[in-house]
């Protein structure tokens, strides 16, 4: 039986060699070697994919065994939950470093629908609510939430309505109603504004691709017009001038931490100018919930050493 | 005690001992008390070279990135672990760079960019900056004239960055390296020195304004592509960005290019210890993710 199988294989190889035309022995050997290497490469790719899935499964199992961060904000206000929530808030505030400005890259709609990362996230409005709650819990003053396809801006009114009535957000703010400033490219809304407070407790910006590359191109056009009209000389276009013109109108710094919620380690055309000094933490679909992802990122950020080129 | 030399176990033990001896003797120590040290070193080098050739061949059965970019971080920390001065770490980093370029060339990668010196690195101690400038001057000339990469593989060197911040001597070395290799048609090596992405973008915006004033471009036609064409790095957007030493930031490097669809890899190893095994893992990961990246680009 074995001899028959070997004979059939040999015949197949000979037929293949004949059909492919006469070739030198060296070429045939090269082709066979390439074929063997291709098989090894596919095996290596399969091994990597299995390893990655295994890692995600292990991480998921570990997080399931641990504390459910999301339940602390979504659960009823029992004494035990209140105590744990306070402990969590104290822990976050006591971290050696926390970002003043946190940026979160959410996957766009077509990616959520088609890829595993969609399992960790619920809906866009829910995600913004969770992120807002976590921002208040960790006392982060500025949060930018980015989607490449600008889907968050289209849901601006829904997001504002959700934040206005959100129990989760109130729980994160010690049971009080926070003052939230919600901003998109052409809309600004102050939610639950107190008459005695002009400074929002958290400022949430909904970013899209338009905040990045098109903004820089638009600035280039404006400066070119000024040069053309004689109001400015080209040598006056320095890095400081460009930085000044691209600066956030509220004077907010660039994000110190960018949280990339995606299995693929790509920036999805995030505004490039704003990335200059940012730490980047990627969290994939192995996390159980968005709250766990934010908590993990903040803890990792606390341990990072920033050297600023020195 | 007598040994039965015909037994399989004895032969296996002998083979294992011989292999272990070759590996130990070939560990490139400057002074070795083991006999046949040089021969064993040669055997080990040949074995690792052959392994690398086989792995390169395996990788080339799949897609190869056109442009790979490196942030060569960790030279000083490497030097500290070896109880050496920071300058020695940078020299080790340079030697590893030549090895990495050799691998990239063997793999068929057509563009390689390396972050050699950031503009804010000028805030380091004067001694270290001076040592780095001297290293750059010597190594640029060495790369352009004596290196195998340039002579055998036709590598073209481009020094990218704000050269007005460099001394005349370093500027001349950079110009020399570019001039010597400008007609080469092989792999393009972009050495970012001294460089920052925000400086590059500002430079591009300034160039746009100059070209509009000179009538080369109409102001209504200024868009992202017009700005991108005036960036200093004249290569396609990197397919892969690798940062060594475990730090997870861009440090103001190639932001315009890398914030699009570049596959970002942060590797927790110092640059002088970056090996072909790490390169192999990075490329296999990229090959796995490539289809997803292209699907998202569409």
XYZ file of C-alpha atoms in Angstrom:
608
model
C 0.000 0.000 0.000
C 2.764 2.451 0.954
C 4.696 1.570 -2.182
C 1.606 2.279 -4.299
C 1.159 5.698 -2.660
C 4.805 6.589 -3.255
C 4.572 5.415 -6.856
C 1.482 7.594 -7.456
C 3.246 10.610 -5.915
C 6.288 10.045 -8.105
C 4.138 9.824 -11.222
C 2.373 13.060 -10.242
C 5.688 14.872 -9.797
C 6.970 13.622 -13.148
C 3.743 14.667 -14.879
C 3.962 18.122 -13.272
C 7.539 18.521 -14.389
C 6.632 17.476 -17.944
C 3.555 19.695 -18.094
C 5.495 22.720 -16.891
C 7.830 22.303 -19.815
C 11.417 21.271 -19.925
C 13.432 23.006 -17.279
C 16.911 22.535 -16.023
C 17.440 20.405 -12.953
C 18.578 23.484 -11.042
C 15.305 25.320 -11.776
C 13.238 22.324 -10.744
C 15.209 22.063 -7.503
C 14.679 25.798 -6.878
C 10.946 25.443 -7.453
C 10.704 22.474 -5.108
C 12.676 24.409 -2.489
C 10.399 27.440 -2.905
C 7.396 25.184 -2.505
C 8.789 23.696 0.695
C 9.561 27.200 2.021
C 6.014 28.310 1.202
C 4.640 25.411 3.245
C 6.912 26.362 6.170
C 5.793 30.007 5.912
C 2.109 29.072 5.974
C 2.783 26.861 8.996
C 4.575 29.752 10.742
C 1.656 32.095 9.976
C -0.792 29.518 11.309
C 1.317 29.105 14.446
C 1.332 32.897 14.978
C -2.435 33.118 14.491
C -3.030 30.256 16.933
C -0.621 31.807 19.450
C -2.398 35.177 19.181
C -5.812 33.559 19.694
C -4.477 31.563 22.626
C -3.077 34.715 24.236
C -6.459 36.456 23.809
C -8.236 33.441 25.344
C -5.847 33.368 28.310
C -6.307 37.085 28.879
C -10.081 36.734 28.653
C -10.003 33.879 31.183
C -7.866 35.915 33.560
C -10.110 38.958 33.371
C -13.171 36.814 33.988
C -11.614 35.585 37.181
C -10.906 39.132 38.312
C -12.956 42.125 39.329
C -15.642 43.247 36.885
C -14.960 46.951 36.507
C -18.071 47.589 34.486
C -20.363 46.171 37.204
C -19.101 48.752 39.670
C -20.634 51.483 37.513
C -23.650 49.629 36.167
C -24.717 47.754 39.295
C -27.098 48.968 42.008
C -25.766 51.288 44.677
C -25.414 48.813 47.507
C -22.995 49.566 50.350
C -20.502 47.043 49.085
C -20.591 48.423 45.537
C -20.268 52.001 46.797
C -17.267 51.051 48.901
C -15.579 49.248 45.985
C -16.312 52.152 43.677
C -14.711 54.565 46.107
C -11.708 52.255 46.429
C -11.371 52.135 42.653
C -11.615 55.910 42.367
C -8.994 56.364 45.094
C -6.733 53.859 43.350
C -7.010 55.664 40.023
C -6.405 59.075 41.558
C -3.388 57.772 43.468
C -1.624 56.449 40.344
C 1.826 58.111 40.008
C 0.851 59.588 36.670
C -2.480 60.064 34.967
C -3.105 61.644 31.609
C -4.738 65.061 31.577
C -5.841 64.365 28.050
C -6.779 60.840 27.027
C -7.545 59.973 23.411
C -9.395 56.780 22.524
C -9.441 55.336 19.015
C -12.638 53.394 18.438
C -12.964 51.140 15.399
C -15.234 52.395 12.654
C -18.661 50.853 12.009
C -17.625 48.450 9.250
C -14.777 47.105 11.409
C -17.060 46.589 14.426
C -19.493 44.621 12.306
C -16.913 42.371 10.719
C -14.172 41.793 13.270
C -13.735 40.323 16.745
C -13.128 43.719 18.349
C -16.855 44.415 17.947
C -17.516 41.873 20.724
C -15.787 44.005 23.349
C -17.742 47.129 22.412
C -21.507 47.598 22.578
C -22.771 50.564 20.552
C -21.130 53.920 19.853
C -23.396 55.881 22.198
C -22.884 53.276 24.948
C -19.141 53.394 24.432
C -19.011 57.169 24.795
C -21.079 56.904 27.981
C -18.696 54.308 29.449
C -15.640 56.329 28.473
C -17.124 59.488 29.981
C -17.847 57.631 33.232
C -14.309 56.283 33.401
C -12.875 59.684 32.628
C -14.792 61.174 35.561
C -13.804 58.302 37.851
C -10.115 58.778 37.034
C -10.404 62.603 37.157
C -9.293 63.008 33.538
C -10.185 66.529 32.456
C -10.067 66.090 28.694
C -11.017 63.109 26.555
C -11.001 62.821 22.782
C -12.816 59.934 21.161
C -11.806 59.238 17.588
C -13.503 57.319 14.804
C -12.131 57.468 11.302
C -15.556 57.609 9.651
C -16.902 60.452 11.883
C -19.809 58.271 12.995
C -19.773 59.808 16.478
C -20.545 63.285 15.155
C -23.590 61.909 13.380
C -24.797 60.550 16.735
C -24.060 63.821 18.561
C -27.620 64.438 19.733
C -28.060 60.845 20.919
C -24.771 61.021 22.805
C -25.713 64.328 24.432
C -29.099 62.934 25.443
C -27.532 59.807 26.887
C -24.929 61.703 28.907
C -27.559 64.086 30.239
C -29.575 61.248 31.804
C -26.830 58.769 32.521
C -26.856 57.001 35.883
C -23.467 55.485 35.135
C -21.936 58.927 34.698
C -23.538 60.176 37.918
C -22.284 57.111 39.808
C -18.781 57.789 38.555
C -19.068 61.358 39.859
C -19.943 60.419 43.454
C -23.657 60.441 42.753
C -23.617 64.106 41.607
C -24.393 65.492 38.159
C -21.177 66.466 36.395
C -20.682 69.426 34.118
C -19.804 67.962 30.726
C -18.718 69.861 27.661
C -19.374 67.786 24.537
C -17.784 69.000 21.342
C -17.740 67.816 17.751
C -16.340 69.600 14.684
C -19.221 72.056 14.343
C -21.238 71.568 17.521
C -20.669 72.301 21.181
C -23.054 71.479 23.998
C -22.757 71.991 27.737
C -24.552 69.191 29.462
C -25.896 69.634 32.987
C -24.163 72.955 33.309
C -24.166 74.408 36.793
C -24.690 78.109 37.036
C -21.808 78.495 39.484
C -19.238 76.618 37.482
C -17.697 77.766 34.208
C -15.072 75.012 34.050
C -16.468 71.647 32.893
C -15.678 68.586 34.968
C -14.819 66.786 31.754
C -14.430 67.973 28.203
C -15.242 65.349 25.559
C -14.246 65.927 21.942
C -15.535 63.728 19.155
C -12.706 63.532 16.633
C -12.563 62.191 13.136
C -10.114 62.133 10.247
C -11.065 65.730 9.472
C -9.262 66.897 12.620
C -5.954 65.653 11.215
C -4.724 65.613 7.641
C -7.420 67.902 6.167
C -6.796 70.447 8.965
C -3.102 70.585 8.152
C -3.869 70.919 4.450
C -6.345 73.695 5.197
C -3.751 75.491 7.304
C -1.226 75.145 4.458
C -3.776 76.714 2.115
C -4.490 79.593 4.521
C -0.807 80.325 5.044
C -0.196 80.123 1.293
C -2.937 82.716 0.764
C -1.350 84.982 3.368
C 2.035 84.637 1.667
C 0.468 85.292 -1.719
C -1.207 88.439 -0.442
C 2.068 89.647 1.057
C 0.825 89.553 4.651
C 3.391 86.900 5.566
C 6.777 85.837 4.311
C 7.489 82.123 3.715
C 10.402 82.140 6.155
C 7.998 83.193 8.906
C 6.244 79.827 8.592
C 8.033 78.070 11.409
C 7.130 75.068 13.506
C 6.008 77.374 16.311
C 3.623 79.251 13.998
C 2.145 76.019 12.633
C 1.790 74.637 16.171
C 0.085 77.836 17.278
C -2.418 77.713 14.434
C -3.172 74.022 14.975
C -3.521 74.421 18.707
C -6.799 73.577 20.342
C -8.784 76.779 20.873
C -9.304 75.904 24.515
C -5.559 75.579 25.001
C -5.716 71.865 25.689
C -2.468 69.901 25.418
C -2.020 67.045 23.005
C -3.096 63.673 24.371
C -0.508 62.102 26.683
C -2.127 58.699 26.261
C -3.751 57.251 23.163
C -5.743 54.093 23.736
C -6.120 52.063 20.556
C -9.057 49.675 20.815
C -8.347 47.341 17.959
C -6.716 43.994 17.239
C -4.783 45.604 14.387
C -1.939 47.898 15.537
C -2.655 50.687 13.038
C -3.596 54.290 13.803
C -6.537 54.529 11.348
C -5.426 58.013 10.156
C -5.562 59.533 13.642
C -4.572 63.238 13.578
C -0.792 63.041 13.189
C 0.172 66.382 14.724
C -1.499 65.416 17.997
C 0.525 62.203 18.327
C 3.898 63.828 18.837
C 4.361 63.083 22.543
C 1.682 60.466 23.082
C 2.132 57.082 24.649
C 0.250 54.467 22.672
C -1.415 51.517 24.343
C -3.216 48.971 22.239
C -5.934 46.810 23.757
C -7.472 44.100 21.629
C -10.572 41.937 21.705
C -9.181 39.838 24.574
C -10.578 42.324 27.114
C -14.024 41.596 28.451
C -15.308 45.157 28.392
C -14.401 48.715 27.549
C -14.101 49.594 31.246
C -11.500 46.849 31.758
C -9.578 48.169 28.753
C -9.515 51.732 30.116
C -8.475 50.569 33.589
C -5.679 48.425 32.178
C -4.424 51.277 30.004
C -4.358 53.736 32.911
C -2.412 51.294 35.076
C 0.116 50.686 32.287
C 0.452 54.426 31.652
C 1.224 54.985 35.331
C 4.403 52.910 34.985
C 5.719 54.601 31.846
C 8.874 56.707 32.058
C 8.898 59.773 29.816
C 12.312 61.076 28.901
C 11.537 63.788 26.304
C 14.573 63.008 24.173
C 17.080 63.045 27.051
C 33.644 2.053 33.277
C 33.488 1.011 29.607
C 31.368 2.754 27.018
C 29.627 0.826 24.280
C 30.468 3.055 21.296
C 28.057 1.216 19.050
C 25.024 2.167 21.116
C 22.695 4.891 19.710
C 22.680 6.747 23.023
C 26.443 7.043 23.043
C 26.472 8.524 19.531
C 23.667 10.935 20.418
C 25.552 12.039 23.529
C 28.738 12.497 21.526
C 26.908 14.575 18.895
C 25.258 16.728 21.567
C 28.614 17.276 23.290
C 30.294 18.235 20.037
C 27.495 20.687 19.156
C 27.622 22.227 22.624
C 31.395 22.579 22.320
C 31.116 24.314 18.940
C 28.477 26.697 20.282
C 30.440 27.514 23.448
C 33.762 27.875 21.653
C 32.170 29.930 18.933
C 30.663 32.528 21.228
C 33.003 35.206 19.878
C 34.878 35.883 23.074
C 38.065 37.822 22.394
C 40.153 35.502 24.524
C 39.203 31.875 24.841
C 40.964 29.111 26.641
C 39.210 26.553 24.456
C 41.236 25.069 21.584
C 40.073 25.565 17.972
C 38.219 28.683 19.034
C 38.534 30.360 15.620
C 37.385 27.280 13.724
C 34.367 26.823 15.986
C 33.512 30.489 15.602
C 33.573 30.059 11.829
C 31.343 26.965 12.016
C 28.816 28.748 14.236
C 28.770 31.807 11.963
C 28.197 29.621 8.930
C 25.410 27.735 10.659
C 23.652 30.971 11.674
C 24.203 32.452 8.212
C 22.727 29.368 6.568
C 19.774 29.436 8.957
C 19.225 33.073 8.121
C 19.352 32.361 4.379
C 16.762 29.640 4.789
C 14.504 31.905 6.879
C 14.846 34.693 4.304
C 13.815 32.281 1.600
C 10.826 31.204 3.685
C 9.732 34.819 4.249
C 10.070 35.654 0.562
C 7.384 33.131 -0.288
C 4.913 35.641 1.175
C 4.514 39.382 0.668
C 7.437 41.601 1.545
C 6.875 45.180 2.748
C 8.115 47.954 0.489
C 9.113 50.263 3.335
C 10.086 49.470 6.899
C 10.973 52.101 9.456
C 12.986 51.701 12.666
C 13.208 53.745 15.863
C 16.560 52.496 17.115
C 15.978 52.931 20.828
C 17.884 51.443 23.748
C 21.557 51.993 22.865
C 22.408 53.757 26.121
C 20.501 51.312 28.281
C 22.251 48.476 26.451
C 25.598 50.109 27.252
C 24.607 50.362 30.939
C 23.786 46.648 31.060
C 27.248 45.941 29.625
C 28.879 48.431 32.040
C 30.097 50.574 29.151
C 29.879 54.251 28.229
C 26.864 55.503 26.282
C 29.035 56.029 23.192
C 29.856 52.317 23.088
C 26.157 51.608 23.064
C 25.705 53.857 20.036
C 28.611 52.118 18.267
C 27.043 48.722 18.972
C 23.801 50.171 17.664
C 25.496 51.197 14.434
C 26.963 47.700 13.948
C 23.550 46.180 14.445
C 22.122 48.680 11.965
C 24.454 47.400 9.258
C 23.334 43.833 10.009
C 19.659 44.842 9.877
C 20.200 46.632 6.569
C 21.814 43.472 5.221
C 18.739 41.455 6.213
C 16.389 44.035 4.696
C 18.367 43.947 1.481
C 18.307 40.138 1.402
C 14.541 40.213 1.942
C 14.031 42.592 -0.969
C 12.768 45.555 1.059
C 13.249 48.612 -1.150
C 13.018 51.436 1.422
C 14.358 51.506 4.974
C 14.143 54.514 7.291
C 15.954 54.820 10.589
C 15.542 57.391 13.339
C 19.153 58.196 14.125
C 18.872 61.473 16.043
C 15.869 63.508 17.174
C 15.892 67.306 17.272
C 15.136 67.221 20.991
C 18.168 64.943 21.535
C 20.202 68.154 21.439
C 19.082 68.593 25.055
C 21.351 65.684 26.061
C 24.759 66.366 27.588
C 27.218 68.227 25.359
C 29.689 65.315 25.526
C 27.160 62.814 24.303
C 25.901 65.067 21.507
C 29.480 65.715 20.378
C 30.236 61.982 20.453
C 27.113 61.271 18.399
C 28.026 63.929 15.849
C 31.542 62.481 15.522
C 30.080 59.002 15.144
C 27.673 60.261 12.484
C 30.442 62.005 10.532
C 32.694 58.928 10.516
C 29.978 56.377 9.872
C 28.294 58.345 7.089
C 31.574 58.469 5.194
C 32.286 54.825 5.982
C 28.827 53.741 4.799
C 29.162 55.719 1.583
C 32.637 54.500 0.633
C 33.635 51.257 2.295
C 30.485 49.389 3.251
C 29.481 46.197 1.474
C 25.897 47.423 1.381
C 26.736 50.319 -0.863
C 29.393 48.601 -2.943
C 27.683 45.250 -3.471
C 24.016 46.067 -3.072
C 23.835 49.534 -4.578
C 22.201 51.190 -1.571
C 21.270 54.868 -1.919
C 21.652 57.024 1.174
C 19.391 59.989 1.937
C 19.952 62.065 5.055
C 16.618 63.522 6.097
C 16.093 66.283 8.619
C 16.870 69.843 9.555
C 20.517 70.030 8.536
C 20.844 73.664 9.488
C 21.103 72.453 13.100
C 24.229 70.428 12.314
C 27.815 71.627 12.298
C 29.497 72.210 8.952
C 31.555 69.036 9.262
C 28.500 66.820 9.745
C 26.624 68.584 6.956
C 29.547 67.913 4.615
C 29.583 64.227 5.607
C 25.849 63.990 4.906
C 26.225 65.698 1.523
C 29.173 63.443 0.704
C 27.189 60.280 1.533
C 24.264 61.424 -0.621
C 26.496 62.503 -3.505
C 28.483 59.252 -3.532
C 25.353 57.134 -3.666
C 22.911 59.293 -5.634
C 23.144 57.207 -8.796
C 22.678 53.891 -6.956
C 19.532 52.034 -7.867
C 19.200 49.596 -4.983
C 17.552 49.920 -1.597
C 16.967 53.482 -0.375
C 18.166 54.182 3.141
C 16.662 57.261 4.807
C 18.717 58.326 7.801
C 16.599 60.749 9.833
C 19.185 63.029 11.412
C 18.300 65.418 13.087
C 14.618 64.949 12.599
C 11.215 65.574 14.042
C 7.895 64.944 12.334
C 6.461 68.311 13.339
C 9.511 70.028 11.868
C 9.031 68.010 8.671
C 5.342 68.916 8.410
C 6.097 72.603 9.056
C 8.784 72.459 6.379
C 6.258 70.969 3.946
C 3.705 73.699 4.759
C 6.402 76.337 4.165
C 7.319 74.720 0.819
C 3.663 74.753 -0.219
C 3.465 78.487 0.510
C 6.689 79.110 -1.436
C 5.460 77.082 -4.425
C 2.127 78.906 -4.409
C 3.936 82.270 -4.311
C 6.152 81.117 -7.202
C 3.128 80.067 -9.237
C 4.015 76.351 -9.294
C 0.784 75.390 -7.501
C -2.582 77.113 -7.388
C -3.800 77.918 -3.908
C -7.179 76.258 -4.650
C -5.375 73.012 -5.454
C -3.602 72.773 -2.090
C -4.714 69.573 -0.397
C -3.221 66.678 1.594
C -1.405 65.266 -1.438
C 0.262 68.603 -2.171
C 1.533 68.741 1.421
C 2.587 65.046 1.375
C 4.631 65.579 -1.815
C 6.726 68.164 -0.003
C 7.653 66.058 3.000
C 11.347 65.349 3.481
C 11.102 61.558 3.424
C 10.812 60.673 -0.251
C 9.539 57.126 0.141
C 6.113 55.522 0.215
C 4.385 55.397 3.604
C 6.003 52.753 5.798
C 4.305 49.377 5.882
C 5.863 48.598 9.252
C 7.178 50.830 12.043
C 9.388 49.094 14.609
C 10.432 50.639 17.894
C 12.824 48.744 20.117
C 13.481 48.992 23.873
C 9.844 48.500 24.883
C 8.844 52.183 24.824
C 5.367 52.669 23.376
C 5.453 56.070 21.727
C 6.260 57.677 18.384
C 8.583 60.330 19.852
C 7.641 62.685 17.027
C 8.867 60.362 14.283
C 7.244 60.072 10.838
C 3.809 60.962 12.221
C 2.236 61.994 8.887
C 3.372 58.746 7.280
C 2.808 56.331 10.173
C -0.582 57.518 11.400
C -2.287 56.036 8.350
C -2.111 52.280 7.890
C 1.337 51.465 9.171
C 1.633 48.252 11.164
C 3.196 49.349 14.445
C 5.400 46.992 16.425
C 6.864 47.842 19.828
C 9.537 45.291 20.685
C 10.883 44.902 24.204
C 14.542 44.468 23.307
C 17.360 47.025 23.092
C 18.363 47.980 19.566
C 21.851 46.363 19.681
C 20.132 43.092 20.673
C 17.560 43.252 17.877
C 18.034 39.966 16.030
C 16.870 38.299 12.862
C 14.455 36.232 14.938
C 12.650 39.456 15.962
C 12.635 40.547 12.333
C 11.174 37.190 11.296
C 8.357 37.460 13.865
C 7.572 41.048 12.834
C 7.345 40.155 9.154
C 5.185 37.088 9.737
C 2.814 39.216 11.895
C 2.634 41.804 9.148
C 1.982 39.191 6.469
C -0.899 37.856 8.586
C -2.368 41.342 9.083
C -1.762 42.574 5.532
C -5.072 41.525 4.077
C -6.978 43.177 6.930
C -4.964 46.385 6.465
C -5.698 46.523 2.748
C -9.354 45.792 3.351
C -9.548 48.734 5.740
C -7.707 51.042 3.351
C -10.400 50.482 0.745
